[in-house]
PDB file of C-alpha atoms in Angstrom:
ATOM      1  CA  MET C 233     -31.706 -51.710   8.287  1.00 85.00           C
ATOM      2  CA  ARG C 234     -35.261 -50.347   8.280  1.00 88.00           C
ATOM      3  CA  THR C 235     -34.537 -47.362   9.923  1.00 90.00           C
ATOM      4  CA  LEU C 236     -31.340 -46.493   7.437  1.00 92.00           C
ATOM      5  CA  CYS C 237     -32.919 -47.042   4.522  1.00 93.00           C
ATOM      6  CA  ALA C 238     -36.350 -45.459   5.398  1.00 94.00           C
ATOM      7  CA  SER C 239     -34.253 -42.309   6.092  1.00 94.00           C
ATOM      8  CA  THR C 240     -32.489 -42.911   2.318  1.00 95.00           C
ATOM      9  CA  LEU C 241     -36.116 -43.409   0.705  1.00 96.00           C
ATOM     10  CA  ILE C 242     -37.525 -40.140   2.508  1.00 96.00           C
ATOM     11  CA  GLY C 243     -34.938 -37.960   1.591  1.00 96.00           C
ATOM     12  CA  GLU C 244     -35.135 -39.363  -1.949  1.00 96.00           C
ATOM     13  CA  PHE C 245     -39.234 -38.750  -1.688  1.00 97.00           C
ATOM     14  CA  LEU C 246     -37.674 -34.712  -1.110  1.00 97.00           C
ATOM     15  CA  ILE C 247     -35.665 -35.045  -4.229  1.00 96.00           C
ATOM     16  CA  ILE C 248     -38.119 -36.286  -6.598  1.00 96.00           C
ATOM     17  CA  GLY C 249     -40.612 -33.921  -5.819  1.00 95.00           C
ATOM     18  CA  PHE C 250     -37.804 -30.685  -6.313  1.00 94.00           C
ATOM     19  CA  ALA C 251     -36.602 -32.481  -9.446  1.00 94.00           C
ATOM     20  CA  GLY C 252     -40.320 -32.411 -10.537  1.00 93.00           C
ATOM     21  CA  LEU C 253     -40.566 -28.785 -10.094  1.00 92.00           C
ATOM     22  CA  VAL C 254     -37.926 -28.139 -12.123  1.00 92.00           C
ATOM     23  CA  ALA C 255     -38.731 -30.626 -14.922  1.00 90.00           C
ATOM     24  CA  MET C 256     -42.160 -29.068 -14.785  1.00 90.00           C
ATOM     25  CA  LYS C 257     -40.807 -25.878 -15.987  1.00 88.00           C
ATOM     26  CA  MET C 258     -39.576 -27.435 -19.379  1.00 84.00           C
ATOM     27  CA  ASP C 259     -41.560 -27.329 -22.204  1.00 78.00           C
ATOM     28  CA  ALA C 260     -40.799 -30.557 -23.760  1.00 80.00           C
ATOM     29  CA  LEU C 261     -42.530 -32.175 -20.927  1.00 83.00           C
ATOM     30  CA  GLY C 262     -46.184 -31.511 -19.779  1.00 86.00           C
ATOM     31  CA  GLN C 263     -47.579 -31.211 -16.149  1.00 88.00           C
ATOM     32  CA  GLY C 264     -49.605 -34.612 -16.309  1.00 91.00           C
ATOM     33  CA  THR C 265     -46.409 -36.541 -17.490  1.00 90.00           C
ATOM     34  CA  VAL C 266     -44.169 -35.177 -14.708  1.00 91.00           C
ATOM     35  CA  TRP C 267     -46.386 -35.679 -12.159  1.00 91.00           C
ATOM     36  CA  GLY C 268     -47.326 -38.852 -12.931  1.00 94.00           C
ATOM     37  CA  VAL C 269     -43.846 -39.922 -13.178  1.00 93.00           C
ATOM     38  CA  CYS C 270     -42.721 -38.264 -10.073  1.00 94.00           C
ATOM     39  CA  GLY C 271     -45.986 -39.218  -8.169  1.00 95.00           C
ATOM     40  CA  GLY C 272     -45.507 -42.636  -8.859  1.00 95.00           C
ATOM     41  CA  ALA C 273     -41.771 -42.571  -7.811  1.00 95.00           C
ATOM     42  CA  MET C 274     -42.446 -40.656  -4.458  1.00 96.00           C
ATOM     43  CA  LEU C 275     -45.426 -43.225  -4.127  1.00 96.00           C
ATOM     44  CA  LEU C 276     -42.768 -45.942  -4.136  1.00 95.00           C
ATOM     45  CA  CYS C 277     -40.390 -44.465  -2.048  1.00 95.00           C
ATOM     46  CA  VAL C 278     -43.192 -44.302   0.821  1.00 95.00           C
ATOM     47  CA  LEU C 279     -44.083 -47.939  -0.249  1.00 95.00           C
ATOM     48  CA  LEU C 280     -40.439 -49.074   0.126  1.00 95.00           C
ATOM     49  CA  CYS C 281     -40.068 -47.699   3.641  1.00 94.00           C
ATOM     50  CA  GLY C 282     -42.939 -50.451   4.756  1.00 92.00           C
ATOM     51  CA  VAL C 283     -41.687 -53.143   2.833  1.00 94.00           C
ATOM     52  CA  VAL C 284     -37.974 -52.858   2.913  1.00 92.00           C
ATOM     53  CA  THR C 285     -37.212 -55.719   5.405  1.00 89.00           C
ATOM     54  CA  ARG C 286     -39.146 -58.187   3.258  1.00 89.00           C
ATOM     55  CA  PRO C 287     -37.116 -60.298   0.473  1.00 80.00           C
ATOM     56  CA  ALA C 288     -37.911 -57.842  -2.448  1.00 92.00           C
ATOM     57  CA  GLY C 289     -37.532 -54.603  -0.795  1.00 93.00           C
ATOM     58  CA  VAL C 290     -34.060 -54.066  -1.071  1.00 93.00           C
ATOM     59  CA  ALA C 291     -34.300 -54.946  -4.742  1.00 94.00           C
ATOM     60  CA  LEU C 292     -37.154 -52.299  -5.369  1.00 95.00           C
ATOM     61  CA  GLY C 293     -34.783 -49.942  -3.918  1.00 94.00           C
ATOM     62  CA  TRP C 294     -32.313 -50.772  -6.470  1.00 95.00           C
ATOM     63  CA  VAL C 295     -34.659 -50.600  -9.114  1.00 95.00           C
ATOM     64  CA  LEU C 296     -35.533 -47.151  -7.785  1.00 95.00           C
ATOM     65  CA  GLN C 297     -32.055 -46.088  -7.428  1.00 96.00           C
ATOM     66  CA  VAL C 298     -31.253 -46.762 -11.179  1.00 97.00           C
ATOM     67  CA  ALA C 299     -34.344 -44.862 -12.075  1.00 95.00           C
ATOM     68  CA  LEU C 300     -33.427 -41.989  -9.986  1.00 95.00           C
ATOM     69  CA  PHE C 301     -29.795 -42.066 -11.857  1.00 96.00           C
ATOM     70  CA  LEU C 302     -31.606 -42.260 -15.447  1.00 96.00           C
ATOM     71  CA  SER C 303     -33.988 -39.292 -14.584  1.00 94.00           C
ATOM     72  CA  GLY C 304     -30.483 -37.323 -15.058  1.00 94.00           C
ATOM     73  CA  PHE C 305     -31.419 -37.424 -18.841  1.00 93.00           C
ATOM     74  CA  VAL C 306     -34.448 -35.416 -18.127  1.00 91.00           C
ATOM     75  CA  VAL C 307     -32.842 -33.066 -15.313  1.00 92.00           C
ATOM     76  CA  PRO C 308     -28.978 -33.118 -15.653  1.00 93.00           C
ATOM     77  CA  VAL C 309     -28.243 -32.605 -11.764  1.00 94.00           C
ATOM     78  CA  MET C 310     -30.425 -35.940 -11.237  1.00 95.00           C
ATOM     79  CA  PHE C 311     -27.091 -37.573 -12.453  1.00 97.00           C
ATOM     80  CA  ILE C 312     -25.018 -36.087  -9.298  1.00 97.00           C
ATOM     81  CA  LEU C 313     -28.181 -36.799  -6.773  1.00 96.00           C
ATOM     82  CA  GLY C 314     -28.806 -40.359  -8.109  1.00 96.00           C
ATOM     83  CA  ALA C 315     -25.063 -41.434  -7.604  1.00 97.00           C
ATOM     84  CA  ALA C 316     -24.948 -40.020  -4.167  1.00 97.00           C
ATOM     85  CA  PHE C 317     -28.613 -41.661  -3.058  1.00 97.00           C
ATOM     86  CA  GLY C 318     -27.335 -45.088  -4.568  1.00 96.00           C
ATOM     87  CA  GLY C 319     -24.224 -44.632  -2.573  1.00 97.00           C
ATOM     88  CA  LEU C 320     -26.388 -43.967   0.413  1.00 96.00           C
ATOM     89  CA  TRP C 321     -28.667 -46.625  -0.358  1.00 96.00           C
ATOM     90  CA  TRP C 322     -25.562 -49.260  -0.464  1.00 96.00           C
ATOM     91  CA  ALA C 323     -24.399 -47.398   2.678  1.00 96.00           C
ATOM     92  CA  SER C 324     -27.997 -47.666   4.225  1.00 95.00           C
ATOM     93  CA  VAL C 325     -28.402 -51.678   3.345  1.00 94.00           C
ATOM     94  CA  LYS C 326     -24.834 -53.032   4.261  1.00 94.00           C
ATOM     95  CA  TYR C 327     -24.526 -51.362   7.689  1.00 95.00           C
ATOM     96  CA  GLY C 328     -28.402 -51.624   8.398  1.00 92.00           C
ATOM     97  CA  ARG C 329     -27.706 -55.033   8.142  1.00 91.00           C
ATOM     98  CA  LYS C 330     -24.591 -55.013  10.305  1.00 94.00           C
ATOM     99  CA  ILE C 331     -26.532 -53.508  13.021  1.00 92.00           C
ATOM    100  CA  ASP C 332     -29.450 -56.013  12.901  1.00 90.00           C
ATOM    101  CA  GLU C 333     -26.824 -58.603  12.991  1.00 93.00           C
ATOM    102  CA  VAL C 334     -25.254 -56.858  15.968  1.00 93.00           C
ATOM    103  CA  LYS C 335     -28.900 -56.362  17.411  1.00 90.00           C
ATOM    104  CA  ALA C 336     -29.649 -59.846  17.621  1.00 89.00           C
ATOM    105  CA  ARG C 337     -26.740 -60.935  19.051  1.00 92.00           C
ATOM    106  CA  TYR C 338     -26.945 -59.083  22.020  1.00 92.00           C
ATOM    107  CA  ALA C 339     -30.411 -59.807  22.086  1.00 88.00           C
ATOM    108  CA  ALA C 340     -29.668 -63.341  22.499  1.00 89.00           C
ATOM    109  CA  GLU C 341     -26.761 -62.675  24.757  1.00 89.00           C
ATOM    110  CA  ASN C 342     -28.669 -60.814  27.211  1.00 87.00           C
ATOM    111  CA  PRO C 343     -32.285 -61.659  27.174  1.00 83.00           C
ATOM    112  CA  SER C 344     -34.647 -59.628  29.226  1.00 74.00           C
ATOM    113  CA  PRO C 345     -35.871 -61.168  32.517  1.00 73.00           C
ATOM    114  CA  LEU C 346     -39.481 -60.023  31.626  1.00 72.00           C
ATOM    115  CA  GLY C 347     -39.233 -61.555  28.208  1.00 60.00           C
ATOM    116  CA  GLY C 348     -39.625 -57.862  26.917  1.00 58.00           C
ATOM    117  CA  THR C 349     -36.997 -55.473  26.003  1.00 57.00           C
ATOM    118  CA  SER C 350     -33.777 -54.863  28.024  1.00 54.00           C
ATOM    119  CA  ARG C 351     -35.000 -50.896  28.045  1.00 56.00           C
ATOM    120  CA  PRO C 352     -34.768 -49.364  31.363  1.00 55.00           C
ATOM    121  CA  GLU C 353     -38.252 -47.824  32.668  1.00 55.00           C
ATOM    122  CA  ALA C 354     -38.849 -44.163  32.502  1.00 55.00           C
ATOM    123  CA  GLY C 355     -40.100 -42.340  35.242  1.00 53.00           C
ATOM    124  CA  GLY C 356     -38.317 -44.213  38.059  1.00 51.00           C
ATOM    125  CA  ALA C 357     -38.535 -42.776  41.435  1.00 48.00           C
TER     126      ALA C 357
END
């Protein structure tokens, strides 16, 4: 689950940065406000990559998805991008958990003889 969710969060990191550039061009918003909000959201994306497998990680990810969608009130295209990333987040969580279950089942059924992972070593003769 970590890989799929982290990939989605890194994509959101970039989208939030680009949305900040668009919002910065608006007269009603100051640069400090825009980069304070966008910088905080971008930092949250990076931090969530590390804690997404913890109990509150997925819930915080959903909070970020809602905030990303609601940012469409400032930059209208974010309604579309927020909905798209919300769908990606849902898929990342759902299918990431399924992948984790399959991996755990495979590891239980096929233990490695050395007690480590069952990957072949590279550079064999």
